[in-house]
Coordinates of C-alpha atoms in Angstrom, one line a residue:
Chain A
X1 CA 82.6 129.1 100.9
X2 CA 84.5 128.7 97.7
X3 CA 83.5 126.4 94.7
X4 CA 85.4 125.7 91.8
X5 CA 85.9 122.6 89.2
X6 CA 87.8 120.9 86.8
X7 CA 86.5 118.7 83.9
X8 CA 87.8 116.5 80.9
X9 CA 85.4 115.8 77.8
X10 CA 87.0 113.5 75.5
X11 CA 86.3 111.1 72.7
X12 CA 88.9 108.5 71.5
X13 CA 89.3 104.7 70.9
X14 CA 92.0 101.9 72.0
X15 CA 91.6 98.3 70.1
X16 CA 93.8 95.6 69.7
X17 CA 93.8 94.4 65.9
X18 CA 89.8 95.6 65.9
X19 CA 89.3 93.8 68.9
X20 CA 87.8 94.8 72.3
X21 CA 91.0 95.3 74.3
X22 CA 89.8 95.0 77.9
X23 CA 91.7 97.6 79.8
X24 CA 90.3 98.3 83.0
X25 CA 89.2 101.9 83.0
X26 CA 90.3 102.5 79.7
X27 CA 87.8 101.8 76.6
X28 CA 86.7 98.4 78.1
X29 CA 84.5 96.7 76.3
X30 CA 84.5 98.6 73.2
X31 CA 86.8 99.0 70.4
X32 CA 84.7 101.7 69.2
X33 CA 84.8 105.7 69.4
X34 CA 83.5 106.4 73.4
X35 CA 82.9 109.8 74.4
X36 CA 82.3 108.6 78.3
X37 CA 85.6 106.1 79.1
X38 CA 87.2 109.2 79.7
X39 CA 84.8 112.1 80.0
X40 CA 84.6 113.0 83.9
X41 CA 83.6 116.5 85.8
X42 CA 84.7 117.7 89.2
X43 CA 83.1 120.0 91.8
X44 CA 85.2 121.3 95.3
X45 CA 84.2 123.0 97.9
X46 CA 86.4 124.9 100.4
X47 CA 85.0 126.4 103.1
X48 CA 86.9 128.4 105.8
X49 CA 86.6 127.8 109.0
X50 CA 89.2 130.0 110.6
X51 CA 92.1 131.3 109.0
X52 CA 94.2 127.9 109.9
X53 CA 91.2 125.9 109.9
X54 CA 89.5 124.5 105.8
X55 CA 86.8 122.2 105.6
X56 CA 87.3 120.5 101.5
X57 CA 85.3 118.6 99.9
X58 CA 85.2 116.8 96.1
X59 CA 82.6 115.1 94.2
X60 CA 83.4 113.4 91.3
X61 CA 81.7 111.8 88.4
X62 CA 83.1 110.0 85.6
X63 CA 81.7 108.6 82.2
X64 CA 82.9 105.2 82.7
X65 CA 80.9 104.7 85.8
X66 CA 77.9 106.3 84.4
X67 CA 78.6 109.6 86.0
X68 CA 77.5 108.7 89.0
X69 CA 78.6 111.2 91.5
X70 CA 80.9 109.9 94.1
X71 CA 82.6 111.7 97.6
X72 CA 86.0 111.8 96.2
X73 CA 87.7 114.0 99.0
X74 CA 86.1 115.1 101.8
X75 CA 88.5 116.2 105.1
X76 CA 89.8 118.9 107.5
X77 CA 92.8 120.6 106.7
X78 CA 94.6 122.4 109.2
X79 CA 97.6 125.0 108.3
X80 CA 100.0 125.1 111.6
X81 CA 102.4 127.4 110.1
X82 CA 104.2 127.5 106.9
X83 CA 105.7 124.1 107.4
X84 CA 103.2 122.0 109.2
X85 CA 100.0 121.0 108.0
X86 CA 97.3 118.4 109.1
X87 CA 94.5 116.6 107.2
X88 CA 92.0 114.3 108.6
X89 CA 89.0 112.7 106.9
X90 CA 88.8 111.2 103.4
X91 CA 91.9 111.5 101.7
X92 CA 94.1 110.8 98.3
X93 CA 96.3 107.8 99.0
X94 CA 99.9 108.7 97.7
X95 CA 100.2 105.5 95.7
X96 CA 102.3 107.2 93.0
X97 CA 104.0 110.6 92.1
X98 CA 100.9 112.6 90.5
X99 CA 97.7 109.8 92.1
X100 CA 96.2 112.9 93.5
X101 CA 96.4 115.0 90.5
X102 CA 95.6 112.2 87.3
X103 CA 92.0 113.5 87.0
X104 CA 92.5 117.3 86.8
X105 CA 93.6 116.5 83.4
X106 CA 94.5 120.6 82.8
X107 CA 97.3 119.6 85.5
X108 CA 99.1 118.0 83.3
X109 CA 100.3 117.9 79.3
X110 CA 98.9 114.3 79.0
X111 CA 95.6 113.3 77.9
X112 CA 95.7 110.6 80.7
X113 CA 98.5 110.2 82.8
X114 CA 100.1 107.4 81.6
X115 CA 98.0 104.4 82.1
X116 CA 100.5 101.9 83.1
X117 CA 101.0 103.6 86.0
X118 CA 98.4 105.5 86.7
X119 CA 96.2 102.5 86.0
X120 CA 93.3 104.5 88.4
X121 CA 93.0 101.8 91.1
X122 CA 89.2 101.8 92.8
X123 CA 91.6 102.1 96.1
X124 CA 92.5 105.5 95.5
X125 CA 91.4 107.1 98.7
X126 CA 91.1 106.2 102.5
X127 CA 89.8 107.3 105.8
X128 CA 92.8 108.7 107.4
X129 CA 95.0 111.2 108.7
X130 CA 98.1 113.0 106.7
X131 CA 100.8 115.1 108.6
X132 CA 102.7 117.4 105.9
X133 CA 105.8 118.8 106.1
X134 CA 107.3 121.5 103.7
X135 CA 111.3 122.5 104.4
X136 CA 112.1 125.8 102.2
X137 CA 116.0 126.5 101.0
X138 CA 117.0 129.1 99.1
X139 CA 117.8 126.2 96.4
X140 CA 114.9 123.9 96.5
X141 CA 111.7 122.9 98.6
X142 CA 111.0 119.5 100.5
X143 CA 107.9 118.1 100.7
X144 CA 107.3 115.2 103.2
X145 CA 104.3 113.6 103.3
X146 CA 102.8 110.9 106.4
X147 CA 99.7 109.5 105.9
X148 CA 97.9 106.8 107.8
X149 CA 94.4 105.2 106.6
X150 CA 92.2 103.0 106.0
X151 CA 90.3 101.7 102.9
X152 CA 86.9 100.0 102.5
X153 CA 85.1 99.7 99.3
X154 CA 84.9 97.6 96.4
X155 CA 87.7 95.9 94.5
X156 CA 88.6 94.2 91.1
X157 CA 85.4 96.1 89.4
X158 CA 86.7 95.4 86.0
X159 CA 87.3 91.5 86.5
X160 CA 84.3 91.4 88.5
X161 CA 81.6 92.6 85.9
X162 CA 81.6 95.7 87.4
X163 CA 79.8 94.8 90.9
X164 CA 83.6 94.7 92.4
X165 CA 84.6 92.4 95.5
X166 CA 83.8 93.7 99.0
X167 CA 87.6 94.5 100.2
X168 CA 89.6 96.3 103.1
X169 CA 92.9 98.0 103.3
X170 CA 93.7 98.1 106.9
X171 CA 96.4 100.6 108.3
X172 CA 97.7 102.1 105.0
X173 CA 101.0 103.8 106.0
X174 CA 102.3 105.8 103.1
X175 CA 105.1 108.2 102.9
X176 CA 106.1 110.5 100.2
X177 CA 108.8 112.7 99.8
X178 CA 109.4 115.6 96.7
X179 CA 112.3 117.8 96.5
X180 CA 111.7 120.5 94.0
X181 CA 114.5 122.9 92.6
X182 CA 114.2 125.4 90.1
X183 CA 114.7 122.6 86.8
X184 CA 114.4 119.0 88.8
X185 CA 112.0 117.6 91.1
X186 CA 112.7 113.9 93.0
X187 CA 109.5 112.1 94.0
X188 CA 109.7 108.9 96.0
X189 CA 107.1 107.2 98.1
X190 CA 106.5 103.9 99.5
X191 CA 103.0 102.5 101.4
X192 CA 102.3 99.3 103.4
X193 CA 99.2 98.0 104.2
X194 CA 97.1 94.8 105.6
X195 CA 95.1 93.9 102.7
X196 CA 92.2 91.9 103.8
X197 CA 90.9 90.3 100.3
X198 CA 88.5 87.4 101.7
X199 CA 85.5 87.9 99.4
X200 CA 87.6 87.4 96.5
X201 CA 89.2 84.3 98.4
X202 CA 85.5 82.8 99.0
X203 CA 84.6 83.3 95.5
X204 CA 87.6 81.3 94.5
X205 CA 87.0 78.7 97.1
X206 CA 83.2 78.4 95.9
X207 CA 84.2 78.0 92.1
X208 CA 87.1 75.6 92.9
X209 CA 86.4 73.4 95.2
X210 CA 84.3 71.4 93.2
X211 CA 87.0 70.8 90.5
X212 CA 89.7 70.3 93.2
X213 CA 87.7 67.5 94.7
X214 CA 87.3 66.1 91.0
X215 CA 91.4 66.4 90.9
X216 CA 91.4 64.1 93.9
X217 CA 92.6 66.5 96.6
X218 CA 91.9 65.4 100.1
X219 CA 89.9 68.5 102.5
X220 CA 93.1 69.1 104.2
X221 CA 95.4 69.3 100.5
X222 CA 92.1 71.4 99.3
X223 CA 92.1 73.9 102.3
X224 CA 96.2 74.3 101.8
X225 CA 96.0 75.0 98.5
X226 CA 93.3 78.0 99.6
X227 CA 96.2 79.3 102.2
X228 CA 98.5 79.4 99.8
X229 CA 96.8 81.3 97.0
X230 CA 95.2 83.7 99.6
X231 CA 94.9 87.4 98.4
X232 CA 94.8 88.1 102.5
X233 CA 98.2 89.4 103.0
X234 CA 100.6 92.3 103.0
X235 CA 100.3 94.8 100.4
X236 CA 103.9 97.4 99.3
X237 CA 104.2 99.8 96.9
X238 CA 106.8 101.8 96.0
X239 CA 107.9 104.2 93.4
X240 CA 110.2 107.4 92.5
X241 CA 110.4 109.5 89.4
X242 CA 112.7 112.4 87.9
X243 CA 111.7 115.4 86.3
X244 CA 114.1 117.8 84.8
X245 CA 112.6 120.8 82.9
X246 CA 115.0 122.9 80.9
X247 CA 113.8 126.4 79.0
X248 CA 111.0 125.2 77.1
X249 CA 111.7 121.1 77.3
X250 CA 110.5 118.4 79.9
X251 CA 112.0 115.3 80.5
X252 CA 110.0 113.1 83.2
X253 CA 110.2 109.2 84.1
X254 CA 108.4 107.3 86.5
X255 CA 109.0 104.0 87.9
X256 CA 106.8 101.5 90.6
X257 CA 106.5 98.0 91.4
X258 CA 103.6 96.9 93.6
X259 CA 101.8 93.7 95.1
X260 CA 100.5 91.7 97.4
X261 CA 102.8 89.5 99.4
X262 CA 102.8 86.0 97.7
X263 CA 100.1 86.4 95.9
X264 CA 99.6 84.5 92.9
X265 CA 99.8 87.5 90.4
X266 CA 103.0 88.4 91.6
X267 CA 104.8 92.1 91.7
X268 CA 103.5 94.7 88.9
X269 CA 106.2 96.7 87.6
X270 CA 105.6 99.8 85.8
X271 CA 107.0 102.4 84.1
X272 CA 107.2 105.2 81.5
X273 CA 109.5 108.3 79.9
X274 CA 108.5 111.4 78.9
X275 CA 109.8 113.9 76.8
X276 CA 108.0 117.7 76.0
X277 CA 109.0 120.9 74.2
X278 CA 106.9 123.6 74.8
X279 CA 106.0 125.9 71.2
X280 CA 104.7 128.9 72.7
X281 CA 100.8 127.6 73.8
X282 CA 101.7 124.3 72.3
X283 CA 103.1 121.6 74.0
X284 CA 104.2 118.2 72.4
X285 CA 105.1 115.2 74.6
X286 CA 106.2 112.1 73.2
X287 CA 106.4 108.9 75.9
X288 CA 107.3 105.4 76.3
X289 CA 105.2 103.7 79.0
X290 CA 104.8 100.1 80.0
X291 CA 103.6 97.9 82.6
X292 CA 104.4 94.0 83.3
X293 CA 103.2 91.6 85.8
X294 CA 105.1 88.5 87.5
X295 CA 102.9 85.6 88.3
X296 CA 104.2 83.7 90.6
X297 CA 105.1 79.8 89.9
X298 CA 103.0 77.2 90.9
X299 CA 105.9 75.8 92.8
X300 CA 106.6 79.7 94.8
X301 CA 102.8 79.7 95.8
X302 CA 102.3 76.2 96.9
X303 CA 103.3 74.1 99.3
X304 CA 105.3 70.7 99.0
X305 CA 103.1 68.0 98.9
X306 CA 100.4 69.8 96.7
X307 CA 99.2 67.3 94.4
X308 CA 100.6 68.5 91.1
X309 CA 97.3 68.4 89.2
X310 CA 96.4 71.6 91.2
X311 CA 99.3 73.3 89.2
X312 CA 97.7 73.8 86.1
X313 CA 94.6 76.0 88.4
X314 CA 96.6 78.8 89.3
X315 CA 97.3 80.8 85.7
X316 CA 93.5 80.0 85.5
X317 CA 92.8 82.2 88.6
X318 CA 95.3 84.4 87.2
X319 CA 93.3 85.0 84.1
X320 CA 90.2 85.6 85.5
X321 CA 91.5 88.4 87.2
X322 CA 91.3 89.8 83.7
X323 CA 95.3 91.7 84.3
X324 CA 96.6 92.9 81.1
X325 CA 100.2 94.2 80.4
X326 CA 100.3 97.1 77.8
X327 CA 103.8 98.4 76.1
X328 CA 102.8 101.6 74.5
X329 CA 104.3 104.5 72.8
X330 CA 102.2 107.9 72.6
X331 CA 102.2 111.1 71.0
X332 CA 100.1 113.6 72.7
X333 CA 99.6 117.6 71.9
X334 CA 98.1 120.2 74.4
X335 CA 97.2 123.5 73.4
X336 CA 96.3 126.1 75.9
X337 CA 93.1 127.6 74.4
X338 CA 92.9 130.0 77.6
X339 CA 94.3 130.2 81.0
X340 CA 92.5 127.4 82.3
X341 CA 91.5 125.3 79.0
X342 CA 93.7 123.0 77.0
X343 CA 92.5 121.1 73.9
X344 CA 94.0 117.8 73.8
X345 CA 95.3 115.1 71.2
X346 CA 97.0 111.9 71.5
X347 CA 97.4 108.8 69.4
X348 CA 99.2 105.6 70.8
X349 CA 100.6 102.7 69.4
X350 CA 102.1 99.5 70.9
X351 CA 100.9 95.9 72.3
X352 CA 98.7 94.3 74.7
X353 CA 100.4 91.6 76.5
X354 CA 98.2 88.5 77.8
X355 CA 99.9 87.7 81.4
X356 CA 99.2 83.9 81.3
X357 CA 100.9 83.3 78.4
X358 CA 103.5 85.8 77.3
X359 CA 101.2 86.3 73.9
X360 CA 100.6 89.6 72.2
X361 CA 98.6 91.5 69.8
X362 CA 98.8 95.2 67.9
X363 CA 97.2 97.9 69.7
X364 CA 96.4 101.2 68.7
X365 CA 94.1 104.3 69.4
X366 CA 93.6 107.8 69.8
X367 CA 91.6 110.7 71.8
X368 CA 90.5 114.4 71.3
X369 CA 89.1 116.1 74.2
X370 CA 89.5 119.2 76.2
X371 CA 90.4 119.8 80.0
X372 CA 89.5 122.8 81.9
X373 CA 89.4 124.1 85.5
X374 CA 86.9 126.9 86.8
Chain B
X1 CA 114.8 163.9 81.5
X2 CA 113.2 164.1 78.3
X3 CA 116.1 162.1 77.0
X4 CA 115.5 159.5 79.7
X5 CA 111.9 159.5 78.9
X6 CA 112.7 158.8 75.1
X7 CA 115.1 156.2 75.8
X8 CA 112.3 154.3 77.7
X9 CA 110.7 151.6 75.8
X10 CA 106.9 153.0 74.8
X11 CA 105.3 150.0 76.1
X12 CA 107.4 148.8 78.7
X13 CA 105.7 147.7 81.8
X14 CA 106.2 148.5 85.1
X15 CA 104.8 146.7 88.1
X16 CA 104.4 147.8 91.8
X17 CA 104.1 144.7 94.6
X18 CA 101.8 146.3 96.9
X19 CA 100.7 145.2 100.2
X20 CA 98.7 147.3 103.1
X21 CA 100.4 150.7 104.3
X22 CA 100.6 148.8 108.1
X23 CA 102.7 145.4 106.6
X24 CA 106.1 145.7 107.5
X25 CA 107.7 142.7 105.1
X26 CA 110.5 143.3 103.0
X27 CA 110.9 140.6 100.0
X28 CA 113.4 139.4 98.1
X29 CA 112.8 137.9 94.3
X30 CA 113.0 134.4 95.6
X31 CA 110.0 134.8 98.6
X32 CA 108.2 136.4 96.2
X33 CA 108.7 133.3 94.0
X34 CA 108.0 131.2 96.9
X35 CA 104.2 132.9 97.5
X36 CA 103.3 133.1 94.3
X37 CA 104.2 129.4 94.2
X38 CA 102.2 128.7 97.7
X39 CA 105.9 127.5 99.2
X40 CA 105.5 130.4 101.3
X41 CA 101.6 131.2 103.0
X42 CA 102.0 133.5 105.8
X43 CA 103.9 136.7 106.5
X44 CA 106.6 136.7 108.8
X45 CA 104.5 137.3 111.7
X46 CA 102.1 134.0 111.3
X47 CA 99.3 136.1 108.9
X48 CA 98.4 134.1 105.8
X49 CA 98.9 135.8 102.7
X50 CA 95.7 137.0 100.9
X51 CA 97.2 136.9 97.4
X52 CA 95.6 139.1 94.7
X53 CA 96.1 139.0 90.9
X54 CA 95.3 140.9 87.5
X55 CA 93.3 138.8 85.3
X56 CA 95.1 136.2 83.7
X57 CA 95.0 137.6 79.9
X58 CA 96.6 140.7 81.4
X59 CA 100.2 141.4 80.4
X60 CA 100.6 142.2 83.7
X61 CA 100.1 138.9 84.8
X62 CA 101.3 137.3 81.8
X63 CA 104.8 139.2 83.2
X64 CA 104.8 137.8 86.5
X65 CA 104.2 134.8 85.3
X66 CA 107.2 135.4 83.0
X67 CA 109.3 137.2 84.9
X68 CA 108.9 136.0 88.4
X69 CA 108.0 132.2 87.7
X70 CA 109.2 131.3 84.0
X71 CA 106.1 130.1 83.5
X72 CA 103.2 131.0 80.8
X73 CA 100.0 132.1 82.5
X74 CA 97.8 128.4 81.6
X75 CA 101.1 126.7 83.1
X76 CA 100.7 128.9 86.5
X77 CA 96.9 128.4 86.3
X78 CA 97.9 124.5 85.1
X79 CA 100.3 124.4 88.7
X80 CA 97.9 125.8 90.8
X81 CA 95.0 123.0 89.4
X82 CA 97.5 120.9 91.2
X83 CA 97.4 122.5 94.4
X84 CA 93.5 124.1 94.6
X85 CA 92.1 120.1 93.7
X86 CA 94.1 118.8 96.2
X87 CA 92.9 120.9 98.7
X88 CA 96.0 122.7 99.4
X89 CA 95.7 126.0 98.2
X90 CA 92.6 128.6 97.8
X91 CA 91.7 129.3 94.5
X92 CA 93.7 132.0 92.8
X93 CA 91.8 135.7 92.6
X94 CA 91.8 137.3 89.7
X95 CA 90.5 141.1 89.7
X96 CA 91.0 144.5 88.1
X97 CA 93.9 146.7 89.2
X98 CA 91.3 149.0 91.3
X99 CA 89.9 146.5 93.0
X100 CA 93.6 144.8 94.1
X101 CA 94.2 148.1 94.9
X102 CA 90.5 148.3 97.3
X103 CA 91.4 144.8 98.5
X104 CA 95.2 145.6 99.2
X105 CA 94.2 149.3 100.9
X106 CA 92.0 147.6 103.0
X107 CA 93.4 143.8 104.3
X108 CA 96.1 144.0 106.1
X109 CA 97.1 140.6 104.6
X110 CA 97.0 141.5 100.8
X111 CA 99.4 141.4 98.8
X112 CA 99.3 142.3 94.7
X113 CA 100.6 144.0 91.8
X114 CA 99.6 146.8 89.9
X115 CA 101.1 149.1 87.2
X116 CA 103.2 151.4 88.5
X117 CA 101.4 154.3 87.5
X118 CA 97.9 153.2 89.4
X119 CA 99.6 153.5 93.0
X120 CA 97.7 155.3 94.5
X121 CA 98.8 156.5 98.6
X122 CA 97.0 154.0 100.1
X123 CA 99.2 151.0 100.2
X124 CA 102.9 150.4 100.2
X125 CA 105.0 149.3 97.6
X126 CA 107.4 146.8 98.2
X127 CA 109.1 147.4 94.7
X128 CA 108.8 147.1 90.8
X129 CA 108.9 144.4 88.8
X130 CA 110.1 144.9 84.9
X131 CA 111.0 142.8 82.2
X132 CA 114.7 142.9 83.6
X133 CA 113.6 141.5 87.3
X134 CA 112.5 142.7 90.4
X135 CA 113.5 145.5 92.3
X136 CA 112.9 145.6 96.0
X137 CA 112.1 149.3 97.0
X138 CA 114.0 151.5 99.4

């Protein structure tokens, strides 16, 4: 039985004009210096059951859930030759190119990931299986990735106070492909799934209905206008990304756009664009990265008919699902103290963008911390 | 010969891939890329590889690193994060030449890399890695 561990320690700040910027997982609710939004500690164990056969399991505890520990991974992996592999049990949901890497910050030359995509979802695992597929050429290596799962746990934590709203993913089909040559490796992937949101729907219909009654609406115009804002629907993602690594540079973009079918938040796209240049142990990385969100029209969402005073509710229900859009340039410097610890720097600068209405304000912050695997 | 051994580079540093005195495998550069990597986990005849290394401040390791991956040794270590914490890889070993040597003399699986001169009869090298490249034995 094998244990080993990976950890990130790291103090910074993010505020918008001196003002709490409410990022969800990122310095919420303080626009001061935190030394636990971002400090989290990993522990694995892999245990061998037969030379084919690994039992692996992850616990996880981060800062900005009071480092309670949580199961992060826990399945059966079985090695059926060098191309074929099955896992079973809890696993990483391949939502984008890096999802099962963002925490083991010493993975990677950012301090975070870049938030706007790797906005660290509280869906970020499922009960499932994964069949894995690795085709070697002389001139590059494909990795194809199946998974099938399901999800049940808490949602929306950060609009929600931080109790979340009882949800399910039901039959999460992801695929992911990576074809990785000597200087460029392709990532794509796409997942579907059911996405069975009813508890948030409820608490909408419990706070509503009351004012839609005042508006007038009959119980039928009341329950349509319920259908048709319903979080209950089909959920897609999709993203790809480029890297191209060259002597000592690194050039890397990412790009996803996600949702739930006609919901009234719309698609989420994201992006960012990376460029590195490796000094000897020092490696500087300068990126662009931002995300924006669609809400849908009143007149996309609801039905004809709907009495047109129910229009102005749904950037209200929008709002209090406190989404924010960030634009964002950072400068971030690893150096590699030791084989398996970097010290970390990064300072950002660029806007938080309010999704109701378009507005913006100033952003700016910075972090120091250190990432390290044992 | 003593003008050979003059026009060596003092410090130069030779390599031996070794792996147990029974294992068969030849390797080229580019399947040795591919294990060190994890692209590559069993021998040809379905054995996973049991891989051994030299601790990673070594300049032995730093050179495979170099040589064989064109990577620094926190960026290997940094790669392998990616693979150990998603459950895809064991962790790497890190030991001192006489142990890979123990390990390699005595698991038929092993393979490793010691400096040429510590070869001792007990395993079988399947060549030498320089600062110019690899060099698959005879």
């Amino acid at each position: 039985m094998d244990w080993h561990g990976y950890g990130s320690v790291r103090m910074g700040q993010f505020s918008m004009q001196g003002q709490d910027a409410e990022i969800p997982e990122f310095y919420r609710g303080t626009s001061e210096l935190s030394f636990s939004e971002e400090t989290l500690f990993g522990v694995q164990m892999q245990h061998d059951i037969s030379d084919d056969m690994q039992l692996v399991a992850q616990w996880q505890a981060r800062g900005n859930r009071d480092f309670k520990p949580e199961t992060k991974l826990l399945f059966l992996r079985w090695q059926l030759n060098d191309a074929w592999q099955l896992k079973a049990g809890r696993l990483d949901i391949p939502l984008f190119a890096q999802s099962d890497t963002q925490y083991i910050g010493f993975s990677h030359n950012y301090s975070r990931l870049p938030k706007s995509v790797y906005w660290r979802f509280d869906f970020e695992t499922g009960e499932g299986i994964s069949l894995e597929h690795q085709q070697n050429w002389s001139w590059a290596t494909l990795k194809t990735q199946a998974q099938w799962s399901n999800f049940d746990g808490l949602l929306f934590k950060s609009a929600a106070g931080g109790s979340g709203i009882p949800s399910h993913l039901r039959d999460i089909r992801a695929l992911k492909f990576n074809l990785d040559t000597q200087k460029v490796n392709l990532v794509a992937g796409l997942m579907k799934t059911d996405v069975d949101l009813q508890s948030l729907d409820q608490r909408f219909i419990a706070s509503l209905t009351p004012t839609l009654q005042q508006l007038g609406g009959s119980p039928s115009q009341i329950a349509d206008f319920f259908a048709d804002t319903s979080f209950t629907n089909g959920g897609n993602y999709w993203f790809y990304g480029l890297r191209y690594h060259p002597g000592d540079w690194h050039f890397e973009v990412e790009r996803t756009r996600y949702g739930i079918d006609g919901a009234i938040d719309g698609q989420t796209s994201a992006w960012f664009a990376a460029a590195s240049r490796r000094f000897d142990d020092l490696v500087l990385t300068l990126h662009h990265e931002q995300i924006s969100k669609h809400p849908l029209a009143a007149s996309e969402v609801l039905r004809e008919g709907t009495p047109p005073q129910f229009y102005p509710l749904l950037p209200l229900m929008v709002k209090s699902l406190n989404q924010r859009m960030l634009r964002l340039n950072v400068l971030s410097a690893r150096y590699d103290l030791a084989p398996s610890m970097a010290l970390k720097a990064d300072y950002m600068l660029g806007d938080v963008v309010f999704v109701t209405d378009g507005s913006s304000q100033a952003a700016h912050g910075f972090s120091l911390g250190v990432d390290f695997v044992f | 010969m003593l003008a050979l051994l003059l026009a060596r580079p003092a410090l130069a540093l030779e390599l031996a891939l070794v792996v147990h005195k029974s294992n068969p495998v030849v390797l080229s550069q580019e399947q040795l890329q591919h294990i060190l990597l994890n692209k590559q986990k069993f021998f040809g005849k379905g054995q996973k590889i049991h891989l051994y290394h030299l601790p990673p401040r070594s300049d032995a390791h730093m050179l495979v690193c170099q040589r064989l991956l064109d990577l620094t040794a926190a960026q290997y270590q940094s790669y392998w994060s990616r693979l150990l914490f998603t459950g895809n890889a064991d962790a790497l070993q890190y030991m001192e030449s006489s142990e890979v040597l123990q390990q390699v003399a005595s698991d038929p699986d092993a393979l490793g890399y010691v400096p040429l001169t510590e070869v001792t009869p007990q395993v079988r090298v399947l060549g030498v890695l320089t600062e110019q490249g690899f060099q698959r034995s005879p």
